[in-house]
Coordinates of C-alpha atoms in Angstrom, one line a residue:
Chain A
X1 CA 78.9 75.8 85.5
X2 CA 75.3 76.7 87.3
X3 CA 73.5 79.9 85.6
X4 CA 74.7 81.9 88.9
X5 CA 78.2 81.1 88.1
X6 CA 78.0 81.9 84.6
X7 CA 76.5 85.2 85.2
X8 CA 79.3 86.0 87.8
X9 CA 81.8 85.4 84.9
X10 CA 80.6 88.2 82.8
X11 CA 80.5 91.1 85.2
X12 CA 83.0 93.5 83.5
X13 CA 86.7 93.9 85.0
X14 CA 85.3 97.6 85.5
X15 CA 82.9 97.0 88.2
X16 CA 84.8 94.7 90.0
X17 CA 87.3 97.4 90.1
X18 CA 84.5 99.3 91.6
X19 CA 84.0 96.8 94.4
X20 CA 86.9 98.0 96.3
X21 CA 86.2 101.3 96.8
X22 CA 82.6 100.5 98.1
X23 CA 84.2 98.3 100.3
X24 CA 86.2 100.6 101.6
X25 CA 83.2 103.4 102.5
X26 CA 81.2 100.9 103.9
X27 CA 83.8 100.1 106.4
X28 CA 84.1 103.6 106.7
X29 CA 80.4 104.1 107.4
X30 CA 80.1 101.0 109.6
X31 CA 83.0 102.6 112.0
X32 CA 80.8 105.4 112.5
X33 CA 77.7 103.4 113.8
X34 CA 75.6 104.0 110.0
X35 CA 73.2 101.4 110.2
X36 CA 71.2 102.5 106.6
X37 CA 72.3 104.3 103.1
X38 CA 70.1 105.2 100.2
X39 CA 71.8 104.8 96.8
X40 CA 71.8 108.5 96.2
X41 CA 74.0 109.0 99.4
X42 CA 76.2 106.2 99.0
X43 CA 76.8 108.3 95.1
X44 CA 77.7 111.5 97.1
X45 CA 80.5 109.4 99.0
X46 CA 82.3 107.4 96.4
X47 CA 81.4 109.6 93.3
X48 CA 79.1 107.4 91.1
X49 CA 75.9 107.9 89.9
X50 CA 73.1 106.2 92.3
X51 CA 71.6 104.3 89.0
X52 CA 74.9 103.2 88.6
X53 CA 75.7 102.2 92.4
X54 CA 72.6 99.8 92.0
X55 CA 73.6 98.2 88.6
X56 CA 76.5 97.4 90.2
X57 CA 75.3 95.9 93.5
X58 CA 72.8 94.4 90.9
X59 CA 75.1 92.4 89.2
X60 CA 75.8 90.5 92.8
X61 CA 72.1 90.4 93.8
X62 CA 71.1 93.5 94.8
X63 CA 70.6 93.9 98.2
X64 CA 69.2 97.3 98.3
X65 CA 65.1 97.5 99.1
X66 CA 63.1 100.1 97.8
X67 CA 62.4 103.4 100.1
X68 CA 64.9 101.9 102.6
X69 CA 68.5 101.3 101.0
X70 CA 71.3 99.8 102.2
X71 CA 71.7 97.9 105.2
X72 CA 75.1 98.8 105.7
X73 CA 76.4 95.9 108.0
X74 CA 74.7 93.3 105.0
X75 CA 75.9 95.5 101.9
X76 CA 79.6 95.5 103.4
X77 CA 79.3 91.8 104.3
X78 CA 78.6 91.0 101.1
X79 CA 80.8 92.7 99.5
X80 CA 83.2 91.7 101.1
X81 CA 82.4 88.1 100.4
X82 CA 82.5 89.0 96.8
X83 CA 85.9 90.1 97.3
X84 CA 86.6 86.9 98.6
X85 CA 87.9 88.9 101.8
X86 CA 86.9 85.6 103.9
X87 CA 89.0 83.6 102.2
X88 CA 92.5 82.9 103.5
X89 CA 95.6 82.7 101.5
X90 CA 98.5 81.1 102.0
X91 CA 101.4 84.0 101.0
X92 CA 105.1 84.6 100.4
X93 CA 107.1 87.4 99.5
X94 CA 109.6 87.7 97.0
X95 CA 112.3 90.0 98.1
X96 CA 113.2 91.2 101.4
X97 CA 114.4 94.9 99.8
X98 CA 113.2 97.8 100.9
X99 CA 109.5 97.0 99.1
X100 CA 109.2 93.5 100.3
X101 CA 109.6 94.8 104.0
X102 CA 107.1 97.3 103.9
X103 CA 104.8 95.0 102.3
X104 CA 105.7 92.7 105.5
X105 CA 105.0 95.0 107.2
X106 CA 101.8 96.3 106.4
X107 CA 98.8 95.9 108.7
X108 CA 95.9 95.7 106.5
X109 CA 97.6 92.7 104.5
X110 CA 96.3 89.9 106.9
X111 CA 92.8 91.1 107.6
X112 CA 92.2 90.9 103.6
X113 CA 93.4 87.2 104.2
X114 CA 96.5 87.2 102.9
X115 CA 98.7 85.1 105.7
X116 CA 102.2 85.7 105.3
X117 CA 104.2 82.4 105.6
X118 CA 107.7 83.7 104.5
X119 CA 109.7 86.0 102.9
X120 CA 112.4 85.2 100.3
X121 CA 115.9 86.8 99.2
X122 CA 119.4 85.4 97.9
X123 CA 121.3 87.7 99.5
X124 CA 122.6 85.7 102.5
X125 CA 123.4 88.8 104.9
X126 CA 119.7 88.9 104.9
X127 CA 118.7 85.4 105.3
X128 CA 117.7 84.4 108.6
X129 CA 116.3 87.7 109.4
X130 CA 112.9 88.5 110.8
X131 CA 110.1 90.6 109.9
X132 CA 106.9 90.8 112.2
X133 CA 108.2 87.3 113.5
X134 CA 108.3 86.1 110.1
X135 CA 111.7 84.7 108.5
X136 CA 113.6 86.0 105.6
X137 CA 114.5 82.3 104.3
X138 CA 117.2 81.4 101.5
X139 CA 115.7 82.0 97.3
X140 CA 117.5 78.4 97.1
X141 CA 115.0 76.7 99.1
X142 CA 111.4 78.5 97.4
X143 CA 110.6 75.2 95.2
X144 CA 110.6 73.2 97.9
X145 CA 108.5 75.6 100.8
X146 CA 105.6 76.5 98.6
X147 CA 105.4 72.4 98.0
X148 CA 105.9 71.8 101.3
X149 CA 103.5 74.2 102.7
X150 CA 100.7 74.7 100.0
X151 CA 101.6 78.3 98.9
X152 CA 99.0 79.9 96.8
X153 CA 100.0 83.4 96.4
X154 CA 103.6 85.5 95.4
X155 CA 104.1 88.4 95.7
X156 CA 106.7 89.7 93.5
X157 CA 109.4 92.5 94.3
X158 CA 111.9 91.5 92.2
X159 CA 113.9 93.5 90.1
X160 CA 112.7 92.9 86.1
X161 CA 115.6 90.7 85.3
X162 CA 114.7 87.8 87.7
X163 CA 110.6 88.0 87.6
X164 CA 109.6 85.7 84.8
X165 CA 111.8 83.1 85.4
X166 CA 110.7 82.8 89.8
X167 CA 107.2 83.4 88.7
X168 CA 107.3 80.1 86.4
X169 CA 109.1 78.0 89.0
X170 CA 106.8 79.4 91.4
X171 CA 103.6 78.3 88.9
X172 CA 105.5 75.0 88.5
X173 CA 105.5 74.3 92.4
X174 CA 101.5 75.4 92.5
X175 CA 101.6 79.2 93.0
X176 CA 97.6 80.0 91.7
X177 CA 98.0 83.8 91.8
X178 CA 100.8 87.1 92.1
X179 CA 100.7 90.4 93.7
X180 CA 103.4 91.9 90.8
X181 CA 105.0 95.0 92.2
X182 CA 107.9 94.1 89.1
X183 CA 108.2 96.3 86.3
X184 CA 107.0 94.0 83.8
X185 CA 104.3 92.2 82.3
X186 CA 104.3 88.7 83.9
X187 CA 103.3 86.0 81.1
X188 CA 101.6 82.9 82.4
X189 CA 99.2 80.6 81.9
X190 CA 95.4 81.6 81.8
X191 CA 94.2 80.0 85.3
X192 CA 97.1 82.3 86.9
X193 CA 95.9 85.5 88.1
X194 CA 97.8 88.4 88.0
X195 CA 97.4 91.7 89.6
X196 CA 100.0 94.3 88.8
X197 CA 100.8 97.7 90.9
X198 CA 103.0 99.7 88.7
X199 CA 104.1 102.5 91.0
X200 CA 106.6 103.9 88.0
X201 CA 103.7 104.3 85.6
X202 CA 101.3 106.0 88.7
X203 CA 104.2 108.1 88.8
X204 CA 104.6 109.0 85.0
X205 CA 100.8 109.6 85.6
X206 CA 101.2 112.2 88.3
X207 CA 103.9 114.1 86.0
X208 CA 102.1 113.9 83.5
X209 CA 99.4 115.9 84.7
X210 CA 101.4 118.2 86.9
X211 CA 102.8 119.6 83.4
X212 CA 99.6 120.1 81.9
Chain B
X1 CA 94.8 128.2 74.9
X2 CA 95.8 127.7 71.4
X3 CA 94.7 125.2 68.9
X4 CA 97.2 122.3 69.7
X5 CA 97.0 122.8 74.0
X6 CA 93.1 122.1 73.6
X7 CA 94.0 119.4 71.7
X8 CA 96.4 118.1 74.4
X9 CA 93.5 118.7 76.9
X10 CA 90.9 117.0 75.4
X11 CA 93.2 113.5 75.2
X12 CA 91.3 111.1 77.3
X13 CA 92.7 109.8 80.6
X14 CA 92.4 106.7 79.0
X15 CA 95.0 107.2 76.7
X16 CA 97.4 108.7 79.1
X17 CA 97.0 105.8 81.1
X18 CA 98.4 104.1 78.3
X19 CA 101.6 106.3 78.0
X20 CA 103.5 104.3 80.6
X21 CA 103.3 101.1 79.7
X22 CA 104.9 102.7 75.7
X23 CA 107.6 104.3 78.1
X24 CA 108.6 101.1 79.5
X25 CA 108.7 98.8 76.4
X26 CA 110.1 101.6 74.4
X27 CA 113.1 102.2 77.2
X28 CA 113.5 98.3 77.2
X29 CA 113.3 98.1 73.1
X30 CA 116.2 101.2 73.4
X31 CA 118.5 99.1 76.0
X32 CA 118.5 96.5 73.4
X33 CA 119.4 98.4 71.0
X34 CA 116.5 97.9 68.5
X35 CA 116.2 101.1 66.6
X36 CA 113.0 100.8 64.8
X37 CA 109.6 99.3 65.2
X38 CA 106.7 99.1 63.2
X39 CA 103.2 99.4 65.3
X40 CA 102.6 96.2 64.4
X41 CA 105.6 94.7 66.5
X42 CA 105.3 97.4 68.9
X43 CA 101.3 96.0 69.3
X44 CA 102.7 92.6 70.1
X45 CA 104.6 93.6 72.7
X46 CA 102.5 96.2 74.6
X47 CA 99.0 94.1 73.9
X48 CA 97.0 97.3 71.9
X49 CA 96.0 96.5 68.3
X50 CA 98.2 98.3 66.4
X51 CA 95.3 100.8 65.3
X52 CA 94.9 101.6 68.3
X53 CA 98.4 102.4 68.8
X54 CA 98.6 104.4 65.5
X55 CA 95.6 106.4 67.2
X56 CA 96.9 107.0 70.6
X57 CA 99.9 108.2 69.5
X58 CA 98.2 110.3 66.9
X59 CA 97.1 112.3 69.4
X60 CA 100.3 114.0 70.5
X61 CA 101.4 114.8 66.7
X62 CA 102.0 111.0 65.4
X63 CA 106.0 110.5 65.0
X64 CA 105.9 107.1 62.7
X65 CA 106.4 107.2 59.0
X66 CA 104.4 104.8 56.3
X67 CA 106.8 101.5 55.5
X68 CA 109.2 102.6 58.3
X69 CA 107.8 102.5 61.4
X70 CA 108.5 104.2 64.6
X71 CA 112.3 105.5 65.1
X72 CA 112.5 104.0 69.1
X73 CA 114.6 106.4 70.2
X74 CA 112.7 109.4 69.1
X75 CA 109.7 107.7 70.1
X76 CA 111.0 107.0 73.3
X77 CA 112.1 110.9 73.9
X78 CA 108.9 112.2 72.4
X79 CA 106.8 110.0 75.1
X80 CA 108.7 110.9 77.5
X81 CA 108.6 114.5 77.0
X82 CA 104.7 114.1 76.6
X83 CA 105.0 112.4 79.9
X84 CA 106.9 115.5 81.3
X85 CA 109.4 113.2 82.6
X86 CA 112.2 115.9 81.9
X87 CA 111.0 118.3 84.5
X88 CA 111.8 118.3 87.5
X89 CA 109.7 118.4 90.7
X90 CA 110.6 119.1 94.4
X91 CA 109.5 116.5 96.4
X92 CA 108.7 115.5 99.9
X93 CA 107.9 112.6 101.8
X94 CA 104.8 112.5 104.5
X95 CA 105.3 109.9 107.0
X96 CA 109.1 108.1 107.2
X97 CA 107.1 104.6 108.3
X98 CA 108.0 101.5 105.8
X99 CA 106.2 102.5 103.2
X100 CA 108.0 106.1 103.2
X101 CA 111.3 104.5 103.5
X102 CA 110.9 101.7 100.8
X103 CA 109.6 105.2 98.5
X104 CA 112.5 107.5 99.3
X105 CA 114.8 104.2 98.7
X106 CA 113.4 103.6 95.4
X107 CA 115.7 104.4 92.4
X108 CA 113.6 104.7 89.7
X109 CA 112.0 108.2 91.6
X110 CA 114.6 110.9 90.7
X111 CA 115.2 109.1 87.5
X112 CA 111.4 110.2 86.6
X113 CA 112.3 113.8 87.9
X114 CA 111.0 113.9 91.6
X115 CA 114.0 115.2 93.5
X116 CA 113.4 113.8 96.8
X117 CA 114.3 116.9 99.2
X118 CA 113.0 115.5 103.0
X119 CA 111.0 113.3 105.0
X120 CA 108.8 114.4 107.1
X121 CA 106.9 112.6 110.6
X122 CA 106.0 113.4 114.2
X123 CA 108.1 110.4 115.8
X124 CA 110.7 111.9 117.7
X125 CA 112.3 108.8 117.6
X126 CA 112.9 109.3 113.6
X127 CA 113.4 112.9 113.1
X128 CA 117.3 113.0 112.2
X129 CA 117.9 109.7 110.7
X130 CA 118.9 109.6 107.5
X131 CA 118.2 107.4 104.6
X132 CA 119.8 107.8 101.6
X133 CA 121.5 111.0 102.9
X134 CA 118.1 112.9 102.9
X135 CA 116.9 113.7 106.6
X136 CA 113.9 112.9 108.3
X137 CA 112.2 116.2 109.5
X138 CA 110.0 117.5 112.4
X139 CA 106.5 117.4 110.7
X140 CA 105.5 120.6 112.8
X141 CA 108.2 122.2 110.5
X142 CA 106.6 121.1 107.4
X143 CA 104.8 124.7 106.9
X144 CA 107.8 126.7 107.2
X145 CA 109.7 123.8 104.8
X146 CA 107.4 123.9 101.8
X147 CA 107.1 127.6 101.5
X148 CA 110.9 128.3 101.7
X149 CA 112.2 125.4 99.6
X150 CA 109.7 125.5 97.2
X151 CA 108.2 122.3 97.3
X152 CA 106.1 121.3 94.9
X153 CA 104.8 117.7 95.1
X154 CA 103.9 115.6 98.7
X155 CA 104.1 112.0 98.2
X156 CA 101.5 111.1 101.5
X157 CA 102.0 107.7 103.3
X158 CA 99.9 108.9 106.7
X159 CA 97.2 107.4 107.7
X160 CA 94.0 108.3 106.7
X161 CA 93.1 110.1 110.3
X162 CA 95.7 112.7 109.3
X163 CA 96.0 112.7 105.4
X164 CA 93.3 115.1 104.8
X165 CA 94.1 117.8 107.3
X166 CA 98.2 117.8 106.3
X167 CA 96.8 117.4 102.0
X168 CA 95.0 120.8 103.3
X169 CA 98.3 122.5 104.8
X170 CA 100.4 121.7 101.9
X171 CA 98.1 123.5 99.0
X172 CA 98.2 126.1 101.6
X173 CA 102.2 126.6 101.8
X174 CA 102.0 126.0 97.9
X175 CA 102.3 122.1 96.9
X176 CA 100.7 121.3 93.5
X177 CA 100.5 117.7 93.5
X178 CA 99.9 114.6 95.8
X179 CA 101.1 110.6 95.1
X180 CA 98.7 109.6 97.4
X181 CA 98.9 106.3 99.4
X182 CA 96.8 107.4 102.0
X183 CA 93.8 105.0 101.4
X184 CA 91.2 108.1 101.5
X185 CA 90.0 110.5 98.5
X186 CA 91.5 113.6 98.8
X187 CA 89.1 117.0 99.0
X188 CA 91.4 119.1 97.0
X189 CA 90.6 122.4 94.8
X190 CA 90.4 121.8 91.0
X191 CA 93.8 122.9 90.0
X192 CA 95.7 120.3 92.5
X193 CA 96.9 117.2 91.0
X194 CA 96.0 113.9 93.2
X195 CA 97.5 110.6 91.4
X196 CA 96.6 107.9 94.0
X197 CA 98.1 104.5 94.5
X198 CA 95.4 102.0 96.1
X199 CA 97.5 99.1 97.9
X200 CA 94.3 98.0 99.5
X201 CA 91.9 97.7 96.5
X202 CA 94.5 96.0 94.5
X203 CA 94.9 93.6 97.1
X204 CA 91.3 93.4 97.1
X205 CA 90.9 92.9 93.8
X206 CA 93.2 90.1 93.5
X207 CA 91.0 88.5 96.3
X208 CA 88.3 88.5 93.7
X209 CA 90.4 86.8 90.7
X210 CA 91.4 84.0 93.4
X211 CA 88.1 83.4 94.5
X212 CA 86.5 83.0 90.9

């Protein structure tokens, strides 16, 4: 592993959780024509500290210059390439429910790179429907697709009961990663990559605070 | 405030992050009728040290005893008391698009005490339909709505053009909390509650895992 690569593998899971939200100003900013942004405005819009805004931009190679900032266009490029936003991934969904379809349906899925191949249910009076022109094809017949056609991401709306078991026989046929919208914590090896959305806990969140 | 409330107050949002993820093992650990658990076996299961479990649940007044361990059911009430998941909170829907629909279809909601009362959007061609017997309603009503049903939490799936402006009308005609989907940061006064749920940076943040 080169020095570079190393280094990359020690930024904390905390600033890469950052990344996004940058990300998501700058494309904000870029809309509106912003050409330039000094640390210390880029803190007023997303809420951190400017010294911190430039450790973490640091950590990727900094590509702010003294008295003039951030070129917006190059900062949101390159962020975005740390996000690995120019890659493209070959997806499927698991469950064609209620979840599942809204995640089908959702515009912003595909411009992250995140192609949409298929969806998958057992429930046969859904089976051979489509979504955005993409099929709803038979649970009996995953093994064999995500061979066939190179899957490398799942995303998981499953009820609890079934999710560990498809997510192994998804790893088994060469499923690298998982978008894990399932109630439960998915156990797999450690070159899988996992990245769980737990919408009941946001919610035990919200009422927690609501009766404080 | 009394002794105990600034207590309550002063418990990190760290910890109460960590509230949920008790809630679920302990409702799973109660389903299976397991009726005690010692910290140590409830550390291997949620992934804390047991010390730190000890601590966090310290914090709200500590409910194991020396050489017996946690009582699962009581410790399963207590956290979700804690979590004020036996309140109840009138609730509304912004935007009946997929994502509204796969929310107001989503069982585990009234189960965590967000009665679900109406959708609301501006598509003519939705206002009426029903899903799950709970109507789809005329946005431009939305004011009148709120005030005279007493609605207290707006879950907001709009895009981010409009969120702000309808987040703004709703503390007006009295809502005290948002689940926010809209992928914007809510300007809201310090006593509103905003809990968001960021599709779009977890996606994002996924990206990053696959890439590395």
């Amino acid at each position: 592993m080169s020095e570079s690569n190393k280094k990359k593998r020690n930024i904390s899971r905390t600033v890469i959780r950052r990344l996004p939200k940058y990300y998501r100003y700058l494309a904000d900013l870029l809309e509106k024509d912003v050409t330039r942004i000094s640390s210390g405005e880029l803190s007023k819009l997303v809420g951190f500290t400017a010294s911190q805004i430039r450790q973490d931009l640091n950590n990727f190679g900094g590509f702010g210059q003294q008295g003039y900032g951030y070129n917006v266009e190059e900062l949101f490029n390159e962020v975005s390439k740390i996000l690995g936003l120019d890659k493209k991934y070959k997806t499927i969904i698991m469950g064609a429910g209620n979840l599942g379809r809204a995640i089908a349906n959702y515009k912003g899925f595909e411009s992250s790179g995140f192609e949409l191949y298929a969806l998958f249910d057992k429930k046969t009076e859904l089976i051979g429907e489509k979504i955005r022109n993409i099929e709803v094809k038979d649970s009996e017949t995953m093994i064999d697709y995500v061979e066939e056609n190179n899957i490398e991401i799942a995303i998981m709306t499953l009820p609890r009961e079934s999710a560990q078991k498809v997510a192994e026989e998804l790893i088994e046929a060469g499923v690298k990663g998982f978008w894990n919208f399932a109630p439960i914590d998915l156990i797999v090896p450690d070159d899988i990559i996992v990245e769980d959305v737990r919408l009941n806990e946001s919610l035990y969140t919200l009422s927690y605070f609501l009766k404080e």
